[in-house]
């Protein structure tokens, strides 16, 4: 309460009833009590912190903080992180489990999203990793373990491209639920990585490419469900029975190397 006074929980707030009705954030007495109760509950969870009085220890802790989170970073610093957003550090160094939910207001005519936006931190294992052409060689040749490549294009059949990515993520979850190590999954943006898409000879989007030991085993151009994709993975990588909808030949392609010619 302004003025340094103590406001009793049973004390009624000032202002007319008309003002309360006009204010969308106004709370009645019960809501105020409930908020206070929650605030006290949160405060009670935080242990009391003792201030460091030893000057030597205090200086050591301060130097450690400055070393881990520098306040000033030179623009020409070769160690400047690429995804630092101009600050020299990432927000996920300080915050965990970031989530944002779009909530439509009654008077919001510009709301155009039907999906919730969720930002997940690095504690979350992402089933699909987005890569660039520069990362291709190391991804496929340094590690020749089973790999599924999703080549997508946001401008050509966008709904199908979005759906196949969702189904692929669900398929990985199915494999994980069976207590099996899923194949690595990567995504290539056809709009940006032109050289890589050309080398992979993909012209219809989206396309899934199943590889193993440096060879392309199968190309899937149809939009499959998560269950169907998980059975394809099980056939190629775990020796399961061949799905009836899977049509494969005997010709295995070699995974192409990429010579970047266009500016990335």
Coordinates of C-alpha atoms in Angstrom, one line a residue:
X1 CA 0.0 0.0 0.0
X2 CA 1.3 3.5 -0.9
X3 CA 2.3 5.7 2.0
X4 CA 4.0 2.9 4.1
X5 CA 0.7 2.0 5.8
X6 CA -0.2 -1.6 6.6
X7 CA -3.3 -2.8 4.8
X8 CA -5.3 -5.3 6.7
X9 CA -6.7 -8.3 4.8
X10 CA -10.2 -7.5 5.8
X11 CA -9.9 -3.8 4.9
X12 CA -11.9 -2.8 1.9
X13 CA -10.1 -1.1 -0.9
X14 CA -11.0 2.5 -1.8
X15 CA -12.8 3.4 -4.9
X16 CA -16.4 3.3 -6.1
X17 CA -18.1 0.2 -7.4
X18 CA -18.3 1.8 -10.9
X19 CA -14.5 2.1 -11.0
X20 CA -14.1 -1.5 -10.0
X21 CA -16.4 -2.6 -12.8
X22 CA -14.5 -0.5 -15.4
X23 CA -11.1 -1.9 -14.3
X24 CA -10.5 -5.4 -15.8
X25 CA -7.7 -6.0 -13.3
X26 CA -9.8 -5.2 -10.2
X27 CA -10.0 -7.9 -7.6
X28 CA -12.5 -8.5 -4.9
X29 CA -11.6 -9.3 -1.3
X30 CA -11.5 -13.1 -1.8
X31 CA -9.2 -12.8 -4.8
X32 CA -6.9 -10.5 -2.9
X33 CA -6.7 -12.9 0.0
X34 CA -6.0 -15.8 -2.4
X35 CA -3.1 -13.8 -4.1
X36 CA -1.6 -12.9 -0.7
X37 CA -1.8 -16.6 0.3
X38 CA 0.0 -17.7 -2.8
X39 CA 2.7 -15.0 -2.4
X40 CA 3.4 -16.0 1.1
X41 CA 3.6 -19.7 0.0
X42 CA 6.2 -18.8 -2.7
X43 CA 8.2 -16.7 -0.3
X44 CA 8.2 -19.4 2.3
X45 CA 9.9 -21.8 -0.2
X46 CA 12.9 -19.5 -0.6
X47 CA 15.5 -20.2 2.1
X48 CA 17.1 -17.3 3.8
X49 CA 20.4 -16.3 2.2
X50 CA 23.3 -15.2 4.4
X51 CA 25.4 -12.4 3.1
X52 CA 29.1 -13.2 2.6
X53 CA 31.0 -11.1 5.1
X54 CA 34.5 -12.4 4.3
X55 CA 36.0 -9.9 1.9
X56 CA 38.4 -12.5 0.3
X57 CA 35.6 -15.0 -0.4
X58 CA 33.3 -12.2 -1.6
X59 CA 36.0 -11.1 -4.1
X60 CA 36.5 -14.7 -5.3
X61 CA 32.8 -15.2 -5.9
X62 CA 32.6 -11.8 -7.8
X63 CA 35.5 -12.8 -10.0
X64 CA 33.9 -16.1 -10.7
X65 CA 30.7 -14.5 -11.8
X66 CA 32.5 -12.0 -14.0
X67 CA 34.4 -14.8 -15.6
X68 CA 31.3 -16.8 -16.4
X69 CA 29.0 -13.9 -17.3
X70 CA 31.2 -11.0 -18.6
X71 CA 29.5 -7.6 -18.6
X72 CA 31.5 -6.3 -21.6
X73 CA 32.5 -8.3 -24.6
X74 CA 34.6 -7.0 -27.5
X75 CA 32.8 -7.1 -30.8
X76 CA 35.8 -8.7 -32.5
X77 CA 36.1 -11.4 -29.8
X78 CA 36.6 -14.7 -31.7
X79 CA 34.8 -16.5 -28.9
X80 CA 31.6 -14.4 -29.3
X81 CA 28.7 -16.9 -29.5
X82 CA 26.8 -16.8 -32.8
X83 CA 23.4 -17.2 -31.1
X84 CA 24.1 -14.6 -28.4
X85 CA 21.5 -12.1 -29.8
X86 CA 24.0 -9.2 -29.5
X87 CA 24.5 -9.6 -25.7
X88 CA 27.4 -12.0 -25.5
X89 CA 25.3 -14.6 -23.5
X90 CA 22.2 -16.6 -23.9
X91 CA 19.1 -16.2 -21.8
X92 CA 19.0 -19.9 -21.1
X93 CA 22.1 -19.4 -18.9
X94 CA 19.8 -17.7 -16.4
X95 CA 16.3 -19.1 -17.1
X96 CA 15.1 -22.6 -17.2
X97 CA 11.9 -24.1 -18.7
X98 CA 10.8 -21.0 -20.7
X99 CA 7.3 -21.2 -21.9
X100 CA 5.0 -18.7 -23.6
X101 CA 1.3 -19.2 -24.3
X102 CA -0.7 -17.1 -26.8
X103 CA -3.9 -16.1 -25.1
X104 CA -6.5 -14.3 -27.3
X105 CA -8.3 -11.3 -25.8
X106 CA -11.9 -10.6 -26.5
X107 CA -11.1 -7.4 -28.3
X108 CA -8.0 -8.6 -30.1
X109 CA -8.9 -8.7 -33.8
X110 CA -5.3 -9.2 -35.0
X111 CA -4.9 -12.6 -33.3
X112 CA -3.9 -15.0 -36.0
X113 CA -2.4 -18.0 -34.3
X114 CA -4.2 -21.2 -33.4
X115 CA -1.2 -22.8 -31.8
X116 CA 0.5 -22.3 -28.5
X117 CA 4.1 -21.1 -28.6
X118 CA 6.4 -23.1 -26.3
X119 CA 10.1 -22.4 -25.9
X120 CA 11.8 -25.4 -24.4
X121 CA 15.2 -25.1 -22.8
X122 CA 18.3 -27.3 -23.3
X123 CA 17.2 -29.8 -20.7
X124 CA 14.7 -31.0 -23.4
X125 CA 16.1 -33.5 -25.8
X126 CA 15.0 -32.4 -29.3
X127 CA 14.1 -35.3 -31.5
X128 CA 15.0 -33.4 -34.7
X129 CA 18.0 -31.2 -35.1
X130 CA 18.1 -28.4 -37.8
X131 CA 21.4 -28.3 -39.6
X132 CA 23.1 -26.2 -42.3
X133 CA 25.1 -27.2 -45.3
X134 CA 28.3 -26.4 -43.4
X135 CA 27.3 -29.0 -40.8
X136 CA 26.4 -31.7 -43.3
X137 CA 29.8 -33.4 -43.7
X138 CA 30.4 -33.8 -40.0
X139 CA 26.9 -35.0 -39.4
X140 CA 26.8 -37.8 -41.9
X141 CA 30.4 -38.8 -42.4
X142 CA 31.9 -38.5 -38.9
X143 CA 29.0 -40.5 -37.4
X144 CA 27.7 -43.2 -39.7
X145 CA 25.0 -44.4 -37.4
X146 CA 21.3 -44.6 -38.5
X147 CA 20.1 -41.2 -39.7
X148 CA 16.8 -39.8 -40.9
X149 CA 16.9 -36.6 -43.0
X150 CA 13.8 -34.4 -43.3
X151 CA 14.0 -32.0 -46.3
X152 CA 11.3 -29.4 -45.9
X153 CA 10.2 -26.3 -47.7
X154 CA 8.0 -23.7 -46.0
X155 CA 6.6 -22.4 -49.2
X156 CA 5.7 -25.6 -51.0
X157 CA 2.9 -27.6 -49.3
X158 CA 3.5 -25.9 -46.0
X159 CA 0.8 -27.8 -44.1
X160 CA 2.2 -31.1 -45.3
X161 CA 5.8 -30.0 -44.3
X162 CA 4.6 -29.1 -40.8
X163 CA 2.6 -32.2 -40.4
X164 CA 5.4 -34.6 -41.4
X165 CA 7.8 -33.0 -38.9
X166 CA 5.2 -33.5 -36.1
X167 CA 4.7 -37.1 -37.1
X168 CA 8.4 -37.7 -37.2
X169 CA 8.8 -36.3 -33.7
X170 CA 6.0 -38.6 -32.5
X171 CA 7.6 -41.6 -34.2
X172 CA 10.9 -40.9 -32.3
X173 CA 8.8 -40.8 -29.1
X174 CA 7.3 -44.2 -29.9
X175 CA 10.8 -45.7 -30.4
X176 CA 11.9 -44.1 -27.0
X177 CA 8.8 -45.5 -25.3
X178 CA 9.9 -49.0 -26.5
X179 CA 13.2 -48.4 -24.6
X180 CA 15.2 -48.4 -27.9
X181 CA 17.7 -45.8 -29.1
X182 CA 16.0 -43.9 -32.0
X183 CA 18.0 -43.1 -35.2
X184 CA 19.3 -39.5 -35.3
X185 CA 16.9 -37.1 -37.1
X186 CA 18.0 -33.9 -38.8
X187 CA 16.1 -31.3 -40.8
X188 CA 17.3 -29.4 -43.8
X189 CA 15.6 -26.1 -44.8
X190 CA 15.3 -26.3 -48.6
X191 CA 14.7 -22.5 -48.9
X192 CA 18.1 -21.8 -47.4
X193 CA 20.3 -24.8 -48.0
X194 CA 20.1 -24.9 -51.8
X195 CA 23.4 -26.7 -52.4
X196 CA 22.6 -29.5 -50.0
X197 CA 19.1 -30.0 -51.4
X198 CA 20.5 -30.1 -54.9
X199 CA 23.1 -32.7 -53.8
X200 CA 20.4 -34.8 -52.2
X201 CA 18.3 -34.6 -55.4
X202 CA 15.1 -33.6 -53.6
X203 CA 12.5 -31.7 -55.7
X204 CA 9.2 -32.7 -54.0
X205 CA 8.7 -31.5 -50.5
X206 CA 8.6 -32.8 -47.9
X207 CA 10.8 -35.8 -48.3
X208 CA 12.3 -38.2 -45.7
X209 CA 15.6 -39.9 -46.4
X210 CA 16.5 -43.0 -44.3
X211 CA 20.3 -43.6 -44.2
X212 CA 22.8 -45.9 -42.5
X213 CA 26.5 -46.5 -42.8
X214 CA 27.0 -43.8 -45.4
X215 CA 24.2 -45.1 -47.7
X216 CA 20.7 -43.9 -48.5
X217 CA 18.4 -46.9 -47.8
X218 CA 15.0 -45.4 -48.7
X219 CA 13.2 -42.2 -49.7
X220 CA 9.7 -41.5 -48.4
X221 CA 7.7 -38.8 -50.2
X222 CA 4.3 -39.8 -48.8
X223 CA 2.9 -38.2 -45.7
X224 CA 3.0 -41.0 -43.2
X225 CA 1.7 -41.2 -39.6
X226 CA 3.9 -41.5 -36.6
X227 CA 3.0 -45.2 -36.3
X228 CA 3.9 -45.9 -39.9
X229 CA 7.2 -44.0 -39.6
X230 CA 8.1 -45.9 -36.4
X231 CA 7.5 -49.2 -38.2
X232 CA 9.8 -48.1 -41.1
X233 CA 12.5 -47.2 -38.6
X234 CA 12.0 -50.6 -36.9
X235 CA 12.4 -52.4 -40.2
X236 CA 15.5 -50.6 -41.3
X237 CA 17.3 -50.2 -38.0
X238 CA 16.0 -53.0 -35.6
X239 CA 15.3 -55.9 -37.9
X240 CA 11.5 -55.8 -37.6
X241 CA 9.1 -57.1 -40.2
X242 CA 8.7 -55.1 -43.4
X243 CA 5.5 -52.9 -43.4
X244 CA 3.1 -53.7 -46.2
X245 CA 3.0 -50.1 -47.4
X246 CA 6.8 -50.0 -47.8
X247 CA 8.1 -50.3 -51.4
X248 CA 11.9 -50.5 -51.7
X249 CA 14.3 -51.5 -54.5
X250 CA 17.7 -53.0 -54.3
X251 CA 19.6 -49.9 -55.4
X252 CA 21.3 -48.2 -52.5
X253 CA 22.6 -44.6 -53.0
X254 CA 25.7 -43.3 -51.5
X255 CA 25.2 -40.2 -49.3
X256 CA 26.5 -37.3 -51.3
X257 CA 29.2 -34.9 -50.3
X258 CA 28.4 -31.2 -50.7
X259 CA 30.6 -28.5 -52.3
X260 CA 29.1 -25.2 -51.3
X261 CA 29.0 -22.8 -54.2
X262 CA 26.3 -20.3 -53.2
X263 CA 26.7 -17.9 -50.3
X264 CA 25.2 -19.4 -47.1

